[in-house]
PDB file of C-alpha atoms in Angstrom:
ATOM      1  CA  MET A   1       8.017  -3.220 -27.192  1.00  0.00           C
ATOM      2  CA  ASN A   2      12.008  -4.238 -28.014  1.00  0.00           C
ATOM      3  CA  GLU A   3      14.787  -2.991 -25.354  1.00  0.00           C
ATOM      4  CA  ASP A   4      15.459  -0.335 -27.622  1.00  0.00           C
ATOM      5  CA  GLY A   5      11.898   0.748 -26.865  1.00  0.00           C
ATOM      6  CA  GLN A   6      10.671   0.531 -30.216  1.00  0.00           C
ATOM      7  CA  GLU A   7       7.232  -1.969 -31.379  1.00  0.00           C
ATOM      8  CA  SER A   8       9.546  -3.768 -34.220  1.00  0.00           C
ATOM      9  CA  PRO A   9      11.607  -6.302 -34.640  1.00  0.00           C
ATOM     10  CA  LEU A  10      10.340  -8.253 -31.740  1.00  0.00           C
ATOM     11  CA  PRO A  11      12.648 -10.840 -30.658  1.00  0.00           C
ATOM     12  CA  ALA A  12      11.990 -14.471 -32.100  1.00  0.00           C
ATOM     13  CA  ALA A  13       9.445 -16.602 -30.024  1.00  0.00           C
ATOM     14  CA  ASP A  14       9.850 -18.387 -27.596  1.00  0.00           C
ATOM     15  CA  PRO A  15       7.742 -20.745 -25.492  1.00  0.00           C
ATOM     16  CA  ASP A  16       9.601 -21.046 -22.362  1.00  0.00           C
ATOM     17  CA  TRP A  17       9.739 -17.048 -22.110  1.00  0.00           C
ATOM     18  CA  ALA A  18       6.300 -16.791 -23.498  1.00  0.00           C
ATOM     19  CA  VAL A  19       4.683 -18.767 -20.201  1.00  0.00           C
ATOM     20  CA  GLU A  20       6.761 -16.038 -18.279  1.00  0.00           C
ATOM     21  CA  THR A  21       5.234 -13.329 -20.176  1.00  0.00           C
ATOM     22  CA  ALA A  22       1.551 -14.580 -19.830  1.00  0.00           C
ATOM     23  CA  LEU A  23       2.323 -14.732 -15.718  1.00  0.00           C
ATOM     24  CA  ASP A  24       3.209 -11.763 -15.623  1.00  0.00           C
ATOM     25  CA  VAL A  25       0.683  -9.951 -17.338  1.00  0.00           C
ATOM     26  CA  ASP A  26      -1.630 -11.993 -15.701  1.00  0.00           C
ATOM     27  CA  MET A  27      -0.784 -11.817 -12.293  1.00  0.00           C
ATOM     28  CA  ILE A  28      -0.205  -7.850 -12.423  1.00  0.00           C
ATOM     29  CA  ALA A  29      -3.580  -7.496 -14.378  1.00  0.00           C
ATOM     30  CA  ALA A  30      -4.511  -9.586 -11.195  1.00  0.00           C
ATOM     31  CA  THR A  31      -2.894  -7.868  -8.402  1.00  0.00           C
ATOM     32  CA  ALA A  32      -3.220  -4.051  -9.945  1.00  0.00           C
ATOM     33  CA  PRO A  33      -6.360  -4.261 -12.339  1.00  0.00           C
ATOM     34  CA  ASN A  34      -6.025   0.141 -13.166  1.00  0.00           C
ATOM     35  CA  ALA A  35      -2.267  -0.579 -14.030  1.00  0.00           C
ATOM     36  CA  LYS A  36      -1.305  -0.180 -17.682  1.00  0.00           C
ATOM     37  CA  ILE A  37       1.278  -2.513 -18.356  1.00  0.00           C
ATOM     38  CA  LEU A  38       4.159  -2.577 -20.779  1.00  0.00           C
ATOM     39  CA  VAL A  39       6.080  -5.257 -21.773  1.00  0.00           C
ATOM     40  CA  VAL A  40       9.755  -4.824 -22.971  1.00  0.00           C
ATOM     41  CA  GLU A  41      11.384  -8.073 -24.169  1.00  0.00           C
ATOM     42  CA  ALA A  42      14.673  -8.151 -24.380  1.00  0.00           C
ATOM     43  CA  ASN A  43      16.579  -9.325 -27.273  1.00  0.00           C
ATOM     44  CA  GLN A  44      18.745 -12.566 -25.413  1.00  0.00           C
ATOM     45  CA  ALA A  45      18.580 -13.327 -22.579  1.00  0.00           C
ATOM     46  CA  THR A  46      21.465 -11.803 -20.845  1.00  0.00           C
ATOM     47  CA  THR A  47      22.015 -10.098 -18.007  1.00  0.00           C
ATOM     48  CA  ASP A  48      23.039  -7.126 -20.882  1.00  0.00           C
ATOM     49  CA  ASP A  49      20.521  -7.437 -22.366  1.00  0.00           C
ATOM     50  CA  LEU A  50      17.910  -7.654 -19.198  1.00  0.00           C
ATOM     51  CA  GLY A  51      19.317  -4.715 -17.851  1.00  0.00           C
ATOM     52  CA  LYS A  52      18.293  -2.839 -21.026  1.00  0.00           C
ATOM     53  CA  ALA A  53      15.446  -3.636 -21.078  1.00  0.00           C
ATOM     54  CA  VAL A  54      14.926  -2.561 -17.262  1.00  0.00           C
ATOM     55  CA  ASP A  55      16.599   0.971 -18.061  1.00  0.00           C
ATOM     56  CA  THR A  56      13.992   0.638 -21.223  1.00  0.00           C
ATOM     57  CA  ALA A  57      10.643  -0.049 -19.382  1.00  0.00           C
ATOM     58  CA  VAL A  58      12.001   2.894 -16.804  1.00  0.00           C
ATOM     59  CA  LYS A  59      12.532   5.523 -19.662  1.00  0.00           C
ATOM     60  CA  LEU A  60       9.316   4.810 -20.941  1.00  0.00           C
ATOM     61  CA  GLY A  61       7.581   5.705 -17.551  1.00  0.00           C
ATOM     62  CA  ALA A  62       7.171   2.836 -16.233  1.00  0.00           C
ATOM     63  CA  LYS A  63       7.773   3.515 -12.351  1.00  0.00           C
ATOM     64  CA  PHE A  64       6.990   0.307 -11.284  1.00  0.00           C
ATOM     65  CA  VAL A  65       8.894  -2.635 -12.919  1.00  0.00           C
ATOM     66  CA  SER A  66       9.352  -5.989 -12.397  1.00  0.00           C
ATOM     67  CA  ASN A  67      11.564  -9.424 -13.272  1.00  0.00           C
ATOM     68  CA  SER A  68      10.841 -12.930 -13.094  1.00  0.00           C
ATOM     69  CA  TRP A  69      14.050 -13.766 -13.722  1.00  0.00           C
ATOM     70  CA  GLY A  70      17.873 -14.605 -12.158  1.00  0.00           C
ATOM     71  CA  GLY A  71      21.283 -15.515 -12.395  1.00  0.00           C
ATOM     72  CA  ASP A  72      24.986 -16.101 -10.705  1.00  0.00           C
ATOM     73  CA  GLU A  73      25.746 -12.853  -8.664  1.00  0.00           C
ATOM     74  CA  SER A  74      29.044 -13.271 -10.126  1.00  0.00           C
ATOM     75  CA  GLU A  75      28.424 -12.494 -13.264  1.00  0.00           C
ATOM     76  CA  GLY A  76      25.362 -10.754 -12.665  1.00  0.00           C
ATOM     77  CA  SER A  77      26.537  -8.632 -10.120  1.00  0.00           C
ATOM     78  CA  ALA A  78      28.469  -5.548 -12.545  1.00  0.00           C
ATOM     79  CA  GLY A  79      25.204  -4.972 -13.877  1.00  0.00           C
ATOM     80  CA  ASP A  80      23.822  -3.272 -11.274  1.00  0.00           C
ATOM     81  CA  ALA A  81      23.483   0.361 -12.512  1.00  0.00           C
ATOM     82  CA  HIS A  82      20.983  -0.812 -14.793  1.00  0.00           C
ATOM     83  CA  PHE A  83      18.707  -1.215 -11.373  1.00  0.00           C
ATOM     84  CA  LYS A  84      19.524   2.019 -10.350  1.00  0.00           C
ATOM     85  CA  HIS A  85      16.574   4.009 -10.635  1.00  0.00           C
ATOM     86  CA  PRO A  86      15.405   6.322  -8.186  1.00  0.00           C
ATOM     87  CA  GLY A  87      11.711   6.798  -8.156  1.00  0.00           C
ATOM     88  CA  VAL A  88      11.263   3.260  -9.587  1.00  0.00           C
ATOM     89  CA  ALA A  89      10.358   0.061  -7.335  1.00  0.00           C
ATOM     90  CA  ILE A  90      12.127  -2.535  -9.512  1.00  0.00           C
ATOM     91  CA  THR A  91      11.357  -6.165  -8.339  1.00  0.00           C
ATOM     92  CA  ALA A  92      13.386  -9.149  -8.996  1.00  0.00           C
ATOM     93  CA  SER A  93      12.092 -13.281  -8.405  1.00  0.00           C
ATOM     94  CA  SER A  94      14.681 -14.283  -5.951  1.00  0.00           C
ATOM     95  CA  GLY A  95      14.893 -17.978  -7.575  1.00  0.00           C
ATOM     96  CA  ASP A  96      13.343 -21.798  -7.647  1.00  0.00           C
ATOM     97  CA  SER A  97      15.905 -23.886  -6.531  1.00  0.00           C
ATOM     98  CA  GLY A  98      15.926 -23.501  -3.097  1.00  0.00           C
ATOM     99  CA  TYR A  99      18.389 -21.556  -0.679  1.00  0.00           C
ATOM    100  CA  GLY A 100      21.388 -19.804  -2.255  1.00  0.00           C
ATOM    101  CA  ALA A 101      21.338 -16.096  -3.573  1.00  0.00           C
ATOM    102  CA  SER A 102      20.870 -15.092  -7.256  1.00  0.00           C
ATOM    103  CA  TRP A 103      20.718 -11.627  -9.210  1.00  0.00           C
ATOM    104  CA  PRO A 104      18.989  -9.462  -9.520  1.00  0.00           C
ATOM    105  CA  ALA A 105      17.621 -10.021  -6.429  1.00  0.00           C
ATOM    106  CA  SER A 106      20.461  -9.583  -4.378  1.00  0.00           C
ATOM    107  CA  SER A 107      21.405  -5.925  -6.087  1.00  0.00           C
ATOM    108  CA  PRO A 108      20.870  -3.265  -3.174  1.00  0.00           C
ATOM    109  CA  TYR A 109      18.613  -1.257  -5.709  1.00  0.00           C
ATOM    110  CA  ALA A 110      15.848  -3.958  -6.248  1.00  0.00           C
ATOM    111  CA  VAL A 111      13.542  -5.990  -4.067  1.00  0.00           C
ATOM    112  CA  GLY A 112      14.928  -8.999  -3.428  1.00  0.00           C
ATOM    113  CA  VAL A 113      10.885 -11.424  -3.725  1.00  0.00           C
ATOM    114  CA  GLY A 114      10.691 -14.663  -2.000  1.00  0.00           C
ATOM    115  CA  GLY A 115       8.054 -17.098  -2.207  1.00  0.00           C
ATOM    116  CA  THR A 116       5.210 -18.825  -0.107  1.00  0.00           C
ATOM    117  CA  THR A 117       3.052 -22.203   0.065  1.00  0.00           C
ATOM    118  CA  LEU A 118      -0.480 -20.781   0.487  1.00  0.00           C
ATOM    119  CA  LYS A 119      -3.062 -23.234   1.251  1.00  0.00           C
ATOM    120  CA  SER A 120      -6.555 -22.404   2.397  1.00  0.00           C
ATOM    121  CA  SER A 121      -8.912 -23.869   5.003  1.00  0.00           C
ATOM    122  CA  GLY A 122     -12.082 -23.123   6.821  1.00  0.00           C
ATOM    123  CA  GLY A 123     -12.153 -20.123   4.978  1.00  0.00           C
ATOM    124  CA  SER A 124      -8.727 -19.160   5.974  1.00  0.00           C
ATOM    125  CA  TYR A 125      -5.479 -19.543   4.524  1.00  0.00           C
ATOM    126  CA  THR A 126      -1.822 -20.442   6.128  1.00  0.00           C
ATOM    127  CA  GLU A 127       1.343 -19.377   4.851  1.00  0.00           C
ATOM    128  CA  THR A 128       5.112 -21.004   5.044  1.00  0.00           C
ATOM    129  CA  ALA A 129       8.304 -20.355   3.466  1.00  0.00           C
ATOM    130  CA  TRP A 130       8.350 -22.102  -0.305  1.00  0.00           C
ATOM    131  CA  LYS A 131      10.520 -24.769  -0.357  1.00  0.00           C
ATOM    132  CA  GLY A 132      11.467 -23.510  -3.803  1.00  0.00           C
ATOM    133  CA  ALA A 133      11.977 -19.702  -2.835  1.00  0.00           C
ATOM    134  CA  GLY A 134      16.025 -18.932  -3.375  1.00  0.00           C
ATOM    135  CA  SER A 135      17.586 -16.863   0.233  1.00  0.00           C
ATOM    136  CA  GLY A 136      20.501 -15.823   1.517  1.00  0.00           C
ATOM    137  CA  CYS A 137      23.523 -13.625   2.076  1.00  0.00           C
ATOM    138  CA  SER A 138      25.260 -12.111  -0.987  1.00  0.00           C
ATOM    139  CA  SER A 139      28.850 -12.490  -1.758  1.00  0.00           C
ATOM    140  CA  TYR A 140      29.072  -9.180  -3.734  1.00  0.00           C
ATOM    141  CA  ALA A 141      26.409  -6.567  -3.069  1.00  0.00           C
ATOM    142  CA  ALA A 142      26.755  -4.026  -0.429  1.00  0.00           C
ATOM    143  CA  LYS A 143      24.467  -4.116   2.503  1.00  0.00           C
ATOM    144  CA  PRO A 144      21.403  -1.261   1.774  1.00  0.00           C
ATOM    145  CA  ASP A 145      21.336   1.161   4.570  1.00  0.00           C
ATOM    146  CA  TYR A 146      17.496   0.111   4.643  1.00  0.00           C
ATOM    147  CA  GLN A 147      18.106  -3.304   5.992  1.00  0.00           C
ATOM    148  CA  THR A 148      18.726  -4.118   9.498  1.00  0.00           C
ATOM    149  CA  ASP A 149      20.988  -6.036  11.227  1.00  0.00           C
ATOM    150  CA  ALA A 150      18.514  -8.482  12.279  1.00  0.00           C
ATOM    151  CA  THR A 151      19.334 -10.288   8.837  1.00  0.00           C
ATOM    152  CA  GLY A 152      22.959 -11.618  10.276  1.00  0.00           C
ATOM    153  CA  CYS A 153      24.354 -10.675   6.991  1.00  0.00           C
ATOM    154  CA  ASP A 154      26.879  -8.160   6.452  1.00  0.00           C
ATOM    155  CA  LYS A 155      25.632  -7.608   2.765  1.00  0.00           C
ATOM    156  CA  LYS A 156      22.256  -7.285   1.149  1.00  0.00           C
ATOM    157  CA  ALA A 157      20.458 -10.401   2.509  1.00  0.00           C
ATOM    158  CA  ILE A 158      18.081 -12.423   0.231  1.00  0.00           C
ATOM    159  CA  ALA A 159      14.307 -11.514   0.083  1.00  0.00           C
ATOM    160  CA  ASP A 160      12.940  -8.273   0.941  1.00  0.00           C
ATOM    161  CA  VAL A 161       9.381  -9.355   0.675  1.00  0.00           C
ATOM    162  CA  SER A 162       7.387 -12.782  -0.638  1.00  0.00           C
ATOM    163  CA  ALA A 163       4.541 -13.539  -1.970  1.00  0.00           C
ATOM    164  CA  VAL A 164       2.221 -16.868  -2.993  1.00  0.00           C
ATOM    165  CA  ALA A 165       5.063 -18.841  -5.348  1.00  0.00           C
ATOM    166  CA  ASP A 166       5.078 -23.227  -5.058  1.00  0.00           C
ATOM    167  CA  PRO A 167       3.539 -24.305  -8.067  1.00  0.00           C
ATOM    168  CA  ALA A 168       1.755 -27.001  -5.485  1.00  0.00           C
ATOM    169  CA  THR A 169      -0.748 -23.800  -4.346  1.00  0.00           C
ATOM    170  CA  GLY A 170      -0.264 -21.982  -7.750  1.00  0.00           C
ATOM    171  CA  VAL A 171      -1.830 -19.151  -9.953  1.00  0.00           C
ATOM    172  CA  ALA A 172      -4.452 -19.181 -12.886  1.00  0.00           C
ATOM    173  CA  VAL A 173      -2.665 -17.695 -16.058  1.00  0.00           C
ATOM    174  CA  TYR A 174      -3.766 -17.700 -19.853  1.00  0.00           C
ATOM    175  CA  ASP A 175      -1.560 -18.856 -22.240  1.00  0.00           C
ATOM    176  CA  THR A 176      -1.959 -18.487 -26.098  1.00  0.00           C
ATOM    177  CA  PHE A 177       1.214 -19.628 -27.602  1.00  0.00           C
ATOM    178  CA  GLN A 178       2.010 -23.234 -27.722  1.00  0.00           C
ATOM    179  CA  GLN A 179      -0.383 -24.041 -24.745  1.00  0.00           C
ATOM    180  CA  SER A 180      -3.252 -24.987 -24.224  1.00  0.00           C
ATOM    181  CA  GLY A 181      -4.641 -22.401 -22.265  1.00  0.00           C
ATOM    182  CA  TRP A 182      -5.573 -22.366 -18.574  1.00  0.00           C
ATOM    183  CA  GLN A 183      -2.833 -23.984 -16.864  1.00  0.00           C
ATOM    184  CA  VAL A 184      -1.442 -23.755 -12.747  1.00  0.00           C
ATOM    185  CA  VAL A 185       2.031 -21.849 -12.532  1.00  0.00           C
ATOM    186  CA  GLY A 186       4.570 -21.095  -9.826  1.00  0.00           C
ATOM    187  CA  GLY A 187       7.828 -19.867  -8.764  1.00  0.00           C
ATOM    188  CA  THR A 188       9.283 -16.912  -7.691  1.00  0.00           C
ATOM    189  CA  SER A 189       8.538 -16.014 -11.223  1.00  0.00           C
ATOM    190  CA  ALA A 190       4.651 -15.138 -10.043  1.00  0.00           C
ATOM    191  CA  SER A 191       5.809 -13.381  -6.658  1.00  0.00           C
ATOM    192  CA  SER A 192       7.788 -10.950  -8.142  1.00  0.00           C
ATOM    193  CA  PRO A 193       4.663  -9.633 -10.434  1.00  0.00           C
ATOM    194  CA  ILE A 194       2.656  -9.618  -7.669  1.00  0.00           C
ATOM    195  CA  ILE A 195       5.023  -7.476  -5.918  1.00  0.00           C
ATOM    196  CA  ALA A 196       5.287  -5.400  -7.518  1.00  0.00           C
ATOM    197  CA  SER A 197       1.439  -4.351  -8.175  1.00  0.00           C
ATOM    198  CA  VAL A 198       1.056  -4.000  -4.515  1.00  0.00           C
ATOM    199  CA  TYR A 199       3.841  -1.122  -4.787  1.00  0.00           C
ATOM    200  CA  ALA A 200       1.955   0.177  -8.036  1.00  0.00           C
ATOM    201  CA  ASP A 201      -1.167   0.077  -5.712  1.00  0.00           C
ATOM    202  CA  ALA A 202       0.221   1.970  -3.076  1.00  0.00           C
ATOM    203  CA  GLY A 203       1.145   4.878  -5.496  1.00  0.00           C
ATOM    204  CA  THR A 204       4.213   6.421  -7.329  1.00  0.00           C
ATOM    205  CA  PRO A 205       6.881   6.407  -5.056  1.00  0.00           C
ATOM    206  CA  GLY A 206       8.580   9.557  -4.125  1.00  0.00           C
ATOM    207  CA  ALA A 207      11.193  11.027  -7.436  1.00  0.00           C
ATOM    208  CA  GLN A 208      14.218  10.853  -4.582  1.00  0.00           C
ATOM    209  CA  ASP A 209      13.086   7.519  -2.593  1.00  0.00           C
ATOM    210  CA  TRP A 210      14.352   3.735  -3.019  1.00  0.00           C
ATOM    211  CA  PRO A 211      11.452   1.882  -2.614  1.00  0.00           C
ATOM    212  CA  ALA A 212      12.873  -1.110  -1.601  1.00  0.00           C
ATOM    213  CA  GLN A 213      13.388   0.315   1.811  1.00  0.00           C
ATOM    214  CA  TYR A 214       9.893   1.257   2.346  1.00  0.00           C
ATOM    215  CA  PRO A 215       8.997  -2.511   4.098  1.00  0.00           C
ATOM    216  CA  TRP A 216      11.601  -1.988   6.485  1.00  0.00           C
ATOM    217  CA  SER A 217       9.603   0.743   7.657  1.00  0.00           C
ATOM    218  CA  HIS A 218       5.869  -0.640   8.220  1.00  0.00           C
ATOM    219  CA  THR A 219       7.239  -4.147   8.837  1.00  0.00           C
ATOM    220  CA  ASP A 220       3.960  -4.230  11.351  1.00  0.00           C
ATOM    221  CA  GLN A 221       1.755  -3.876   7.635  1.00  0.00           C
ATOM    222  CA  LEU A 222       3.105  -7.404   6.740  1.00  0.00           C
ATOM    223  CA  THR A 223       2.524 -11.115   7.790  1.00  0.00           C
ATOM    224  CA  ASP A 224       5.349 -12.301   9.180  1.00  0.00           C
ATOM    225  CA  VAL A 225       5.265 -16.406   7.676  1.00  0.00           C
ATOM    226  CA  THR A 226       7.306 -18.201  10.813  1.00  0.00           C
ATOM    227  CA  SER A 227       7.325 -21.692   9.630  1.00  0.00           C
ATOM    228  CA  GLY A 228       9.248 -23.666   6.650  1.00  0.00           C
ATOM    229  CA  SER A 229      12.190 -24.144   4.699  1.00  0.00           C
ATOM    230  CA  ASN A 230      14.233 -23.978   1.369  1.00  0.00           C
ATOM    231  CA  GLY A 231      17.191 -25.774   2.430  1.00  0.00           C
ATOM    232  CA  SER A 232      20.068 -26.235   5.048  1.00  0.00           C
ATOM    233  CA  CYS A 233      22.228 -23.481   5.559  1.00  0.00           C
ATOM    234  CA  ASP A 234      25.048 -22.054   8.341  1.00  0.00           C
ATOM    235  CA  THR A 235      23.236 -19.426   9.548  1.00  0.00           C
ATOM    236  CA  LYS A 236      19.694 -20.162  10.345  1.00  0.00           C
ATOM    237  CA  GLN A 237      17.570 -17.641   9.599  1.00  0.00           C
ATOM    238  CA  TRP A 238      18.953 -17.654   5.879  1.00  0.00           C
ATOM    239  CA  CYS A 239      16.971 -20.590   5.117  1.00  0.00           C
ATOM    240  CA  ASN A 240      14.591 -21.199   7.832  1.00  0.00           C
ATOM    241  CA  ALA A 241      11.673 -19.456   8.242  1.00  0.00           C
ATOM    242  CA  GLY A 242      10.640 -18.236  11.682  1.00  0.00           C
ATOM    243  CA  ALA A 243       9.609 -14.720  13.356  1.00  0.00           C
ATOM    244  CA  GLY A 244      11.045 -11.582  12.110  1.00  0.00           C
ATOM    245  CA  TRP A 245      13.591 -11.324   8.854  1.00  0.00           C
ATOM    246  CA  ASP A 246      13.754 -14.949   7.553  1.00  0.00           C
ATOM    247  CA  GLY A 247      15.575 -15.703   3.934  1.00  0.00           C
ATOM    248  CA  PRO A 248      12.973 -17.091   2.390  1.00  0.00           C
ATOM    249  CA  THR A 249       9.949 -14.717   3.362  1.00  0.00           C
ATOM    250  CA  GLY A 250      11.810 -12.175   3.556  1.00  0.00           C
ATOM    251  CA  LEU A 251       9.752  -9.474   6.156  1.00  0.00           C
ATOM    252  CA  GLY A 252       6.389 -11.642   4.792  1.00  0.00           C
ATOM    253  CA  THR A 253       3.668 -10.814   2.592  1.00  0.00           C
ATOM    254  CA  PRO A 254       0.866  -8.256   2.055  1.00  0.00           C
ATOM    255  CA  LYS A 255      -1.666  -7.497   4.389  1.00  0.00           C
ATOM    256  CA  GLY A 256      -2.423  -4.890   2.282  1.00  0.00           C
ATOM    257  CA  THR A 257      -0.530  -1.990   0.366  1.00  0.00           C
ATOM    258  CA  ALA A 258       0.701   0.365   3.702  1.00  0.00           C
ATOM    259  CA  ALA A 259       4.120  -1.479   4.106  1.00  0.00           C
ATOM    260  CA  PHE A 260       5.097  -0.425  -0.220  1.00  0.00           C
ATOM    261  CA  THR A 261       4.796   3.238   0.531  1.00  0.00           C
ATOM    262  CA  LYS A 262       6.906   5.598   2.232  1.00  0.00           C
TER     263      LYS A 262
END
């Protein structure tokens, strides 16, 4: 659908956004195989158009909305109303440029999704904070009631949770638009749809719930990531993984679905 909820006209094809779309759709299909997938294409890569696409997805019945994009807080935070949809789990990538807050991951109505490096060895896996994951303390968004003071941030702290994002330990994506088929892709553009899909696996949120608060009530159902860094910062936990909440990986990664329901 286009951002007005119609099948035509669709925006002009774009190879960069085609990869993003393929990545999101493939991660949803892999993580929530029973989900019905709706792709809403914004007319342009602007806050207003992308925000309108979120509103349209919700209007058309979506209970889980993934956003693999982000931008400057000072420009985007005025668009928070597009994410104010109780009963809908809305995820947003924290960014791929290391330490620093971005919007809409910083929106109090969105689940800010960070990223990890996931490696396998001898049949087991280890996770560390991915150096590219965005994180930090918002300069604009008020601190949500569900976030604890453990963040060291008096406004919205980023991220809330995380999933694999490092392109060096990335995911397989199949793209048919000006690409060569299968390729390995990463970034928090991968972790955001993964987390949205885990929410979908967990079930439809309560109609008046703010699903962003669910993981904060079930921290024991998340795998805490305790090592790795995405840069340097004055407040250590905003850019360094450690026990409990930290900026690059949030509260951790899913053990299953229990942390993503009421």
